[in-house]
Amino acid sequence: IENRHNENRLLIGSECVTRFGGIRVLDQDGNALSSSEAKKKVSKDRRSLIASAQTRSVINSLIELARVDTKFEISSFEEDYKRKGHFSPKQLSLLIWRFEEHTVPFNKAYLNTNIRKTKDKKALLEIEDWKLRKLWPCLTPSQQQWVRSHRTTRT
């Protein structure tokens, strides 16, 4: 923001932009954005920062797992995650087990899977109940609902 009286400038964060109206926001080329464009940009930037922090958290957990579990080859998991942004259900189940086995800190909310492919849907439906309970918090509400509607109860 810039003081109109003395031209002093102060960089502010996204919370101030959204909380206080009338703050002029500039795009990467220095052009002023409208209020609605500014809110969209701030929201998009915030989502991007959060996603980046979550990705770093997952990668850091993988690096720590590789450090303490020298028998486990982690590089393919890391490469897949960087490329796709998620793990297969089988990868996710294995990772959670290894993280817990070696007491590596991780956040289940940041671990995710994709079940668009038939093989991943099948794998998720066939996973053992105790493993499914472990990875359940990693599933989105729609993925959880899909599992409930497609999975037969096992004893």
Tab-separated table of N, CA and C in Angstrom:
chain	number	residue	atom	x	y	z
A	1	ILE	N	0.850	-1.182	0.000
A	1	ILE	CA	0.000	0.000	0.000
A	1	ILE	C	0.885	1.230	0.000
A	2	GLU	N	0.313	2.321	-0.466
A	2	GLU	CA	1.084	3.562	-0.549
A	2	GLU	C	0.308	4.685	0.115
A	3	ASN	N	0.984	5.438	0.958
A	3	ASN	CA	0.394	6.598	1.606
A	3	ASN	C	0.310	7.723	0.567
A	4	ARG	N	-0.898	8.200	0.297
A	4	ARG	CA	-1.085	9.234	-0.716
A	4	ARG	C	-0.456	10.564	-0.331
A	5	HIS	N	-0.290	10.815	0.956
A	5	HIS	CA	0.221	12.104	1.428
A	5	HIS	C	1.738	12.205	1.379
A	6	ASN	N	2.414	11.129	1.757
A	6	ASN	CA	3.884	11.198	1.780
A	6	ASN	C	4.560	10.166	0.869
A	7	GLU	N	3.767	9.359	0.157
A	7	GLU	CA	4.242	8.364	-0.790
A	7	GLU	C	5.055	7.228	-0.152
A	8	ASN	N	4.960	7.096	1.178
A	8	ASN	CA	5.593	5.945	1.828
A	8	ASN	C	4.866	4.682	1.388
A	9	ARG	N	5.616	3.593	1.217
A	9	ARG	CA	5.045	2.328	0.766
A	9	ARG	C	5.249	1.254	1.820
A	10	LEU	N	4.274	0.351	1.876
A	10	LEU	CA	4.316	-0.751	2.825
A	10	LEU	C	3.751	-1.985	2.132
A	11	LEU	N	4.511	-3.057	2.174
A	11	LEU	CA	4.009	-4.319	1.633
A	11	LEU	C	3.111	-4.963	2.677
A	12	ILE	N	1.953	-5.431	2.243
A	12	ILE	CA	1.019	-6.083	3.157
A	12	ILE	C	0.686	-7.463	2.630
A	13	GLY	N	0.083	-8.252	3.491
A	13	GLY	CA	-0.279	-9.608	3.104
A	13	GLY	C	-1.707	-9.721	2.623
A	14	SER	N	-2.061	-10.916	2.234
A	14	SER	CA	-3.371	-11.167	1.642
A	14	SER	C	-4.516	-10.922	2.614
A	15	GLU	N	-4.306	-11.151	3.894
A	15	GLU	CA	-5.372	-10.925	4.862
A	15	GLU	C	-5.803	-9.467	4.892
A	16	CYS	N	-4.854	-8.562	4.826
A	16	CYS	CA	-5.190	-7.131	4.824
A	16	CYS	C	-5.932	-6.747	3.544
A	17	VAL	N	-5.526	-7.318	2.435
A	17	VAL	CA	-6.180	-7.013	1.162
A	17	VAL	C	-7.638	-7.428	1.207
A	18	THR	N	-7.912	-8.620	1.747
A	18	THR	CA	-9.290	-9.100	1.777
A	18	THR	C	-10.093	-8.488	2.919
A	19	ARG	N	-9.449	-8.173	4.023
A	19	ARG	CA	-10.162	-7.650	5.180
A	19	ARG	C	-10.532	-6.179	5.017
A	20	PHE	N	-9.637	-5.388	4.467
A	20	PHE	CA	-9.868	-3.951	4.340
A	20	PHE	C	-10.107	-3.627	2.875
A	21	GLY	N	-11.233	-3.001	2.584
A	21	GLY	CA	-11.554	-2.652	1.200
A	21	GLY	C	-10.736	-1.467	0.709
A	22	GLY	N	-10.712	-1.306	-0.582
A	22	GLY	CA	-10.082	-0.135	-1.170
A	22	GLY	C	-8.575	-0.194	-1.305
A	23	ILE	N	-7.969	-1.321	-1.044
A	23	ILE	CA	-6.520	-1.445	-1.185
A	23	ILE	C	-6.230	-1.824	-2.635
A	24	ARG	N	-5.389	-1.070	-3.252
A	24	ARG	CA	-5.059	-1.302	-4.650
A	24	ARG	C	-4.086	-2.473	-4.752
A	25	VAL	N	-4.430	-3.420	-5.597
A	25	VAL	CA	-3.601	-4.606	-5.810
A	25	VAL	C	-3.085	-4.557	-7.239
A	26	LEU	N	-1.811	-4.859	-7.392
A	26	LEU	CA	-1.183	-4.835	-8.709
A	26	LEU	C	-0.900	-6.249	-9.180
A	27	ASP	N	-1.001	-6.460	-10.480
A	27	ASP	CA	-0.627	-7.754	-11.039
A	27	ASP	C	0.880	-7.790	-11.246
A	28	GLN	N	1.394	-8.876	-11.826
A	28	GLN	CA	2.838	-9.037	-11.994
A	28	GLN	C	3.448	-7.990	-12.918
A	29	ASP	N	2.616	-7.340	-13.746
A	29	ASP	CA	3.115	-6.301	-14.640
A	29	ASP	C	2.957	-4.899	-14.071
A	30	GLY	N	2.424	-4.790	-12.840
A	30	GLY	CA	2.246	-3.484	-12.208
A	30	GLY	C	0.933	-2.810	-12.528
A	31	ASN	N	0.013	-3.522	-13.175
A	31	ASN	CA	-1.297	-2.961	-13.495
A	31	ASN	C	-2.245	-3.134	-12.322
A	32	ALA	N	-3.044	-2.106	-12.040
A	32	ALA	CA	-4.012	-2.157	-10.940
A	32	ALA	C	-5.151	-3.115	-11.299
A	33	LEU	N	-5.549	-3.899	-10.319
A	33	LEU	CA	-6.649	-4.837	-10.506
A	33	LEU	C	-7.915	-4.276	-9.866
A	34	SER	N	-9.057	-4.663	-10.419
A	34	SER	CA	-10.324	-4.279	-9.792
A	34	SER	C	-10.450	-5.035	-8.469
A	35	SER	N	-11.414	-4.629	-7.665
A	35	SER	CA	-11.610	-5.271	-6.364
A	35	SER	C	-11.893	-6.764	-6.516
A	36	SER	N	-12.756	-7.119	-7.470
A	36	SER	CA	-13.073	-8.547	-7.653
A	36	SER	C	-11.876	-9.314	-8.206
A	37	GLU	N	-11.117	-8.697	-9.115
A	37	GLU	CA	-9.912	-9.345	-9.641
A	37	GLU	C	-8.878	-9.531	-8.537
A	38	ALA	N	-8.768	-8.520	-7.647
A	38	ALA	CA	-7.817	-8.595	-6.539
A	38	ALA	C	-8.173	-9.748	-5.605
A	39	LYS	N	-9.460	-9.894	-5.294
A	39	LYS	CA	-9.887	-10.982	-4.406
A	39	LYS	C	-9.593	-12.340	-5.038
A	40	LYS	N	-9.836	-12.453	-6.349
A	40	LYS	CA	-9.551	-13.712	-7.043
A	40	LYS	C	-8.056	-14.012	-7.016
A	41	LYS	N	-7.238	-12.984	-7.268
A	41	LYS	CA	-5.785	-13.169	-7.282
A	41	LYS	C	-5.285	-13.573	-5.898
A	42	VAL	N	-5.762	-12.884	-4.871
A	42	VAL	CA	-5.344	-13.199	-3.504
A	42	VAL	C	-5.754	-14.624	-3.149
A	43	SER	N	-6.963	-15.009	-3.523
A	43	SER	CA	-7.437	-16.361	-3.231
A	43	SER	C	-6.597	-17.401	-3.965
A	44	LYS	N	-6.322	-17.141	-5.235
A	44	LYS	CA	-5.505	-18.067	-6.024
A	44	LYS	C	-4.095	-18.175	-5.448
A	45	ASP	N	-3.491	-17.046	-5.097
A	45	ASP	CA	-2.144	-17.048	-4.523
A	45	ASP	C	-2.115	-17.802	-3.197
A	46	ARG	N	-3.146	-17.601	-2.379
A	46	ARG	CA	-3.220	-18.281	-1.081
A	46	ARG	C	-3.307	-19.788	-1.280
A	47	ARG	N	-4.174	-20.229	-2.198
A	47	ARG	CA	-4.293	-21.672	-2.474
A	47	ARG	C	-2.967	-22.243	-2.959
A	48	SER	N	-2.278	-21.490	-3.800
A	48	SER	CA	-0.992	-21.941	-4.324
A	48	SER	C	0.047	-22.072	-3.204
A	49	LEU	N	0.082	-21.107	-2.300
A	49	LEU	CA	1.024	-21.166	-1.178
A	49	LEU	C	0.720	-22.344	-0.259
A	50	ILE	N	-0.544	-22.571	0.000
A	50	ILE	CA	-0.941	-23.689	0.864
A	50	ILE	C	-0.564	-25.014	0.215
A	51	ALA	N	-0.866	-25.153	-1.071
A	51	ALA	CA	-0.523	-26.392	-1.788
A	51	ALA	C	0.979	-26.623	-1.792
A	52	SER	N	1.744	-25.558	-1.975
A	52	SER	CA	3.202	-25.671	-1.979
A	52	SER	C	3.723	-26.114	-0.611
A	53	ALA	N	3.163	-25.546	0.444
A	53	ALA	CA	3.577	-25.925	1.802
A	53	ALA	C	3.212	-27.379	2.092
A	54	GLN	N	2.049	-27.813	1.635
A	54	GLN	CA	1.641	-29.201	1.843
A	54	GLN	C	2.555	-30.156	1.079
A	55	THR	N	2.895	-29.789	-0.147
A	55	THR	CA	3.811	-30.622	-0.936
A	55	THR	C	5.166	-30.730	-0.241
A	56	ARG	N	5.688	-29.597	0.252
A	56	ARG	CA	6.972	-29.634	0.975
A	56	ARG	C	6.888	-30.525	2.204
A	57	SER	N	5.766	-30.479	2.897
A	57	SER	CA	5.588	-31.316	4.083
A	57	SER	C	5.638	-32.796	3.720
A	58	VAL	N	4.958	-33.179	2.660
A	58	VAL	CA	4.958	-34.580	2.215
A	58	VAL	C	6.365	-34.999	1.797
A	59	ILE	N	7.026	-34.168	1.009
A	59	ILE	CA	8.386	-34.482	0.544
A	59	ILE	C	9.332	-34.601	1.741
A	60	ASN	N	9.206	-33.711	2.711
A	60	ASN	CA	10.056	-33.780	3.910
A	60	ASN	C	9.819	-35.079	4.675
A	61	SER	N	8.566	-35.511	4.767
A	61	SER	CA	8.275	-36.787	5.434
A	61	SER	C	8.892	-37.948	4.661
A	62	LEU	N	8.820	-37.904	3.338
A	62	LEU	CA	9.426	-38.958	2.521
A	62	LEU	C	10.944	-38.984	2.699
A	63	ILE	N	11.552	-37.825	2.738
A	63	ILE	CA	13.008	-37.745	2.926
A	63	ILE	C	13.392	-38.307	4.288
A	64	GLU	N	12.617	-37.968	5.308
A	64	GLU	CA	12.904	-38.494	6.649
A	64	GLU	C	12.715	-40.006	6.679
A	65	LEU	N	11.693	-40.516	6.001
A	65	LEU	CA	11.491	-41.963	5.943
A	65	LEU	C	12.679	-42.642	5.272
A	66	ALA	N	13.157	-42.062	4.193
A	66	ALA	CA	14.321	-42.635	3.500
A	66	ALA	C	15.546	-42.635	4.402
A	67	ARG	N	15.660	-41.633	5.251
A	67	ARG	CA	16.810	-41.541	6.158
A	67	ARG	C	16.769	-42.629	7.223
A	68	VAL	N	15.590	-42.903	7.783
A	68	VAL	CA	15.500	-43.867	8.882
A	68	VAL	C	15.200	-45.289	8.426
A	69	ASP	N	14.677	-45.441	7.226
A	69	ASP	CA	14.338	-46.763	6.705
A	69	ASP	C	15.190	-47.018	5.466
A	70	THR	N	16.433	-47.393	5.685
A	70	THR	CA	17.394	-47.514	4.589
A	70	THR	C	17.084	-48.679	3.642
A	71	LYS	N	16.247	-49.618	4.075
A	71	LYS	CA	15.891	-50.751	3.213
A	71	LYS	C	14.754	-50.414	2.256
A	72	PHE	N	14.142	-49.268	2.459
A	72	PHE	CA	12.979	-48.877	1.664
A	72	PHE	C	13.394	-47.867	0.599
A	73	GLU	N	13.139	-48.191	-0.664
A	73	GLU	CA	13.499	-47.306	-1.785
A	73	GLU	C	12.387	-46.279	-1.977
A	74	ILE	N	12.660	-45.067	-1.595
A	74	ILE	CA	11.649	-44.020	-1.568
A	74	ILE	C	11.633	-43.152	-2.820
A	75	SER	N	12.676	-43.195	-3.630
A	75	SER	CA	12.805	-42.247	-4.742
A	75	SER	C	11.643	-42.322	-5.727
A	76	SER	N	11.137	-43.523	-6.022
A	76	SER	CA	10.028	-43.624	-6.977
A	76	SER	C	8.759	-42.988	-6.403
A	77	PHE	N	8.555	-43.113	-5.088
A	77	PHE	CA	7.404	-42.486	-4.446
A	77	PHE	C	7.513	-40.965	-4.553
A	78	GLU	N	8.701	-40.465	-4.279
A	78	GLU	CA	8.930	-39.023	-4.338
A	78	GLU	C	8.741	-38.496	-5.759
A	79	GLU	N	9.285	-39.206	-6.738
A	79	GLU	CA	9.148	-38.798	-8.140
A	79	GLU	C	7.688	-38.815	-8.575
A	80	ASP	N	6.970	-39.887	-8.223
A	80	ASP	CA	5.545	-39.971	-8.560
A	80	ASP	C	4.768	-38.817	-7.950
A	81	TYR	N	5.029	-38.547	-6.682
A	81	TYR	CA	4.292	-37.483	-5.996
A	81	TYR	C	4.577	-36.119	-6.617
A	82	LYS	N	5.837	-35.856	-6.927
A	82	LYS	CA	6.183	-34.571	-7.551
A	82	LYS	C	5.522	-34.436	-8.923
A	83	ARG	N	5.447	-35.544	-9.645
A	83	ARG	CA	4.890	-35.517	-11.002
A	83	ARG	C	3.361	-35.464	-10.995
A	84	LYS	N	2.734	-36.279	-10.143
A	84	LYS	CA	1.279	-36.418	-10.175
A	84	LYS	C	0.555	-35.673	-9.053
A	85	GLY	N	1.248	-35.437	-7.946
A	85	GLY	CA	0.610	-34.759	-6.818
A	85	GLY	C	-0.231	-35.662	-5.934
A	86	HIS	N	-0.121	-36.964	-6.135
A	86	HIS	CA	-0.853	-37.913	-5.297
A	86	HIS	C	-0.180	-39.286	-5.389
A	87	PHE	N	-0.668	-40.190	-4.547
A	87	PHE	CA	-0.174	-41.566	-4.536
A	87	PHE	C	-1.303	-42.501	-4.963
A	88	SER	N	-0.933	-43.674	-5.435
A	88	SER	CA	-1.955	-44.693	-5.690
A	88	SER	C	-2.433	-45.193	-4.325
A	89	PRO	N	-3.605	-45.822	-4.254
A	89	PRO	CA	-4.067	-46.366	-2.964
A	89	PRO	C	-3.060	-47.339	-2.337
A	90	LYS	N	-2.429	-48.175	-3.168
A	90	LYS	CA	-1.438	-49.122	-2.636
A	90	LYS	C	-0.210	-48.392	-2.091
A	91	GLN	N	0.265	-47.386	-2.828
A	91	GLN	CA	1.409	-46.602	-2.354
A	91	GLN	C	1.072	-45.919	-1.034
A	92	LEU	N	-0.108	-45.328	-0.987
A	92	LEU	CA	-0.528	-44.596	0.204
A	92	LEU	C	-0.605	-45.506	1.422
A	93	SER	N	-1.168	-46.674	1.236
A	93	SER	CA	-1.262	-47.636	2.327
A	93	SER	C	0.126	-48.042	2.826
A	94	LEU	N	1.011	-48.316	1.890
A	94	LEU	CA	2.378	-48.703	2.242
A	94	LEU	C	3.097	-47.566	2.964
A	95	LEU	N	2.958	-46.356	2.469
A	95	LEU	CA	3.636	-45.212	3.091
A	95	LEU	C	3.154	-44.970	4.517
A	96	ILE	N	1.861	-45.014	4.709
A	96	ILE	CA	1.329	-44.789	6.066
A	96	ILE	C	1.882	-45.840	7.016
A	97	TRP	N	1.911	-47.077	6.578
A	97	TRP	CA	2.469	-48.147	7.413
A	97	TRP	C	3.928	-47.856	7.740
A	98	ARG	N	4.734	-47.479	6.738
A	98	ARG	CA	6.158	-47.214	6.962
A	98	ARG	C	6.366	-45.980	7.856
A	99	PHE	N	5.592	-44.917	7.615
A	99	PHE	CA	5.694	-43.717	8.457
A	99	PHE	C	5.429	-44.076	9.921
A	100	GLU	N	4.366	-44.828	10.139
A	100	GLU	CA	4.008	-45.191	11.514
A	100	GLU	C	5.018	-46.163	12.111
A	101	GLU	N	5.479	-47.119	11.311
A	101	GLU	CA	6.461	-48.105	11.776
A	101	GLU	C	7.745	-47.434	12.259
A	102	HIS	N	8.139	-46.370	11.579
A	102	HIS	CA	9.398	-45.683	11.912
A	102	HIS	C	9.175	-44.353	12.626
A	103	THR	N	7.954	-44.134	13.090
A	103	THR	CA	7.560	-42.906	13.800
A	103	THR	C	8.043	-41.635	13.094
A	104	VAL	N	7.835	-41.613	11.795
A	104	VAL	CA	8.159	-40.431	10.996
A	104	VAL	C	6.943	-39.511	11.008
A	105	PRO	N	7.125	-38.263	11.402
A	105	PRO	CA	5.980	-37.337	11.408
A	105	PRO	C	5.445	-37.117	9.992
A	106	PHE	N	4.123	-37.151	9.876
A	106	PHE	CA	3.470	-36.888	8.594
A	106	PHE	C	2.059	-36.412	8.880
A	107	ASN	N	1.471	-35.775	7.917
A	107	ASN	CA	0.119	-35.254	8.065
A	107	ASN	C	-0.787	-35.968	7.072
A	108	LYS	N	-1.721	-36.767	7.583
A	108	LYS	CA	-2.611	-37.527	6.701
A	108	LYS	C	-3.445	-36.611	5.817
A	109	ALA	N	-3.727	-35.417	6.291
A	109	ALA	CA	-4.528	-34.482	5.501
A	109	ALA	C	-3.803	-34.048	4.232
A	110	TYR	N	-2.474	-34.154	4.221
A	110	TYR	CA	-1.696	-33.749	3.052
A	110	TYR	C	-1.447	-34.894	2.083
A	111	LEU	N	-1.647	-36.119	2.544
A	111	LEU	CA	-1.479	-37.289	1.687
A	111	LEU	C	-2.797	-37.521	0.961
A	112	ASN	N	-2.728	-37.731	-0.335
A	112	ASN	CA	-3.968	-37.974	-1.055
A	112	ASN	C	-3.753	-39.010	-2.145
A	113	THR	N	-4.887	-39.496	-2.621
A	113	THR	CA	-4.872	-40.493	-3.673
A	113	THR	C	-5.853	-40.092	-4.749
A	114	ASN	N	-5.734	-40.755	-5.884
A	114	ASN	CA	-6.627	-40.508	-6.998
A	114	ASN	C	-7.187	-41.859	-7.407
A	115	ILE	N	-8.500	-41.931	-7.568
A	115	ILE	CA	-9.111	-43.216	-7.931
A	115	ILE	C	-9.883	-43.098	-9.248
A	116	ARG	N	-9.344	-42.354	-10.174
A	116	ARG	CA	-9.985	-42.232	-11.487
A	116	ARG	C	-9.741	-43.468	-12.349
A	117	LYS	N	-8.574	-44.071	-12.199
A	117	LYS	CA	-8.248	-45.256	-12.999
A	117	LYS	C	-8.928	-46.484	-12.412
A	118	THR	N	-9.340	-47.367	-13.292
A	118	THR	CA	-10.009	-48.597	-12.876
A	118	THR	C	-9.144	-49.408	-11.927
A	119	LYS	N	-7.837	-49.492	-12.213
A	119	LYS	CA	-6.946	-50.296	-11.357
A	119	LYS	C	-6.860	-49.709	-9.947
A	120	ASP	N	-6.921	-48.372	-9.824
A	120	ASP	CA	-6.870	-47.754	-8.497
A	120	ASP	C	-8.178	-47.942	-7.742
A	121	LYS	N	-9.289	-47.889	-8.455
A	121	LYS	CA	-10.590	-48.157	-7.824
A	121	LYS	C	-10.618	-49.590	-7.300
A	122	LYS	N	-10.170	-50.513	-8.134
A	122	LYS	CA	-10.147	-51.922	-7.751
A	122	LYS	C	-9.231	-52.133	-6.535
A	123	ALA	N	-8.065	-51.503	-6.569
A	123	ALA	CA	-7.122	-51.648	-5.452
A	123	ALA	C	-7.722	-51.110	-4.152
A	124	LEU	N	-8.410	-49.989	-4.241
A	124	LEU	CA	-9.012	-49.412	-3.043
A	124	LEU	C	-10.114	-50.302	-2.486
A	125	LEU	N	-10.881	-50.906	-3.372
A	125	LEU	CA	-11.951	-51.798	-2.922
A	125	LEU	C	-11.416	-53.095	-2.342
A	126	GLU	N	-10.244	-53.526	-2.789
A	126	GLU	CA	-9.683	-54.800	-2.333
A	126	GLU	C	-8.767	-54.665	-1.121
A	127	ILE	N	-8.465	-53.458	-0.741
A	127	ILE	CA	-7.535	-53.250	0.368
A	127	ILE	C	-8.140	-53.795	1.669
A	128	GLU	N	-7.298	-54.334	2.496
A	128	GLU	CA	-7.756	-54.925	3.756
A	128	GLU	C	-8.368	-53.851	4.646
A	129	ASP	N	-9.356	-54.267	5.461
A	129	ASP	CA	-10.092	-53.315	6.298
A	129	ASP	C	-9.181	-52.480	7.200
A	130	TRP	N	-8.212	-53.120	7.836
A	130	TRP	CA	-7.350	-52.383	8.764
A	130	TRP	C	-6.502	-51.352	8.028
A	131	LYS	N	-6.108	-51.666	6.798
A	131	LYS	CA	-5.351	-50.708	5.990
A	131	LYS	C	-6.252	-49.560	5.541
A	132	LEU	N	-7.474	-49.886	5.178
A	132	LEU	CA	-8.426	-48.862	4.759
A	132	LEU	C	-8.702	-47.876	5.899
A	133	ARG	N	-8.825	-48.393	7.103
A	133	ARG	CA	-9.042	-47.503	8.260
A	133	ARG	C	-7.878	-46.533	8.437
A	134	LYS	N	-6.674	-46.992	8.158
A	134	LYS	CA	-5.489	-46.133	8.292
A	134	LYS	C	-5.469	-45.022	7.246
A	135	LEU	N	-5.883	-45.350	6.028
A	135	LEU	CA	-5.808	-44.328	4.981
A	135	LEU	C	-7.116	-43.557	4.787
A	136	TRP	N	-8.155	-43.915	5.519
A	136	TRP	CA	-9.455	-43.256	5.408
A	136	TRP	C	-9.366	-41.723	5.528
A	137	PRO	N	-8.598	-41.182	6.492
A	137	PRO	CA	-8.512	-39.722	6.600
A	137	PRO	C	-7.852	-39.050	5.390
A	138	CYS	N	-7.155	-39.817	4.575
A	138	CYS	CA	-6.513	-39.272	3.375
A	138	CYS	C	-7.484	-39.139	2.214
A	139	LEU	N	-8.615	-39.814	2.308
A	139	LEU	CA	-9.595	-39.788	1.222
A	139	LEU	C	-10.479	-38.552	1.331
A	140	THR	N	-10.869	-38.022	0.184
A	140	THR	CA	-11.808	-36.903	0.179
A	140	THR	C	-13.184	-37.431	0.572
A	141	PRO	N	-14.087	-36.554	0.984
A	141	PRO	CA	-15.444	-37.026	1.297
A	141	PRO	C	-16.108	-37.765	0.124
A	142	SER	N	-15.884	-37.309	-1.093
A	142	SER	CA	-16.495	-38.011	-2.237
A	142	SER	C	-15.849	-39.381	-2.449
A	143	GLN	N	-14.535	-39.500	-2.198
A	143	GLN	CA	-13.884	-40.806	-2.306
A	143	GLN	C	-14.405	-41.740	-1.216
A	144	GLN	N	-14.585	-41.222	-0.001
A	144	GLN	CA	-15.126	-42.038	1.080
A	144	GLN	C	-16.530	-42.538	0.734
A	145	GLN	N	-17.340	-41.647	0.180
A	145	GLN	CA	-18.697	-42.034	-0.208
A	145	GLN	C	-18.663	-43.095	-1.304
A	146	TRP	N	-17.743	-42.934	-2.252
A	146	TRP	CA	-17.618	-43.919	-3.327
A	146	TRP	C	-17.266	-45.287	-2.748
A	147	VAL	N	-16.324	-45.319	-1.819
A	147	VAL	CA	-15.929	-46.583	-1.199
A	147	VAL	C	-17.124	-47.198	-0.465
A	148	ARG	N	-17.843	-46.386	0.308
A	148	ARG	CA	-19.012	-46.907	1.028
A	148	ARG	C	-20.035	-47.529	0.079
A	149	SER	N	-20.238	-46.903	-1.062
A	149	SER	CA	-21.271	-47.383	-1.962
A	149	SER	C	-20.819	-48.564	-2.833
A	150	HIS	N	-19.508	-48.793	-2.929
A	150	HIS	CA	-19.012	-49.864	-3.810
A	150	HIS	C	-18.373	-51.038	-3.072
A	151	ARG	N	-18.086	-50.866	-1.824
A	151	ARG	CA	-17.373	-51.900	-1.075
A	151	ARG	C	-18.351	-52.786	-0.341
A	152	THR	N	-18.135	-54.086	-0.428
A	152	THR	CA	-18.952	-55.027	0.333
A	152	THR	C	-18.320	-55.187	1.709
A	153	THR	N	-19.135	-55.325	2.710
A	153	THR	CA	-18.645	-55.461	4.085
A	153	THR	C	-17.985	-56.814	4.255
A	154	ARG	N	-16.789	-56.754	4.856
A	154	ARG	CA	-16.048	-57.995	5.116
A	154	ARG	C	-15.951	-58.218	6.615
A	155	THR	N	-15.853	-59.444	6.986
A	155	THR	CA	-15.682	-59.747	8.422
A	155	THR	C	-14.291	-60.227	8.696
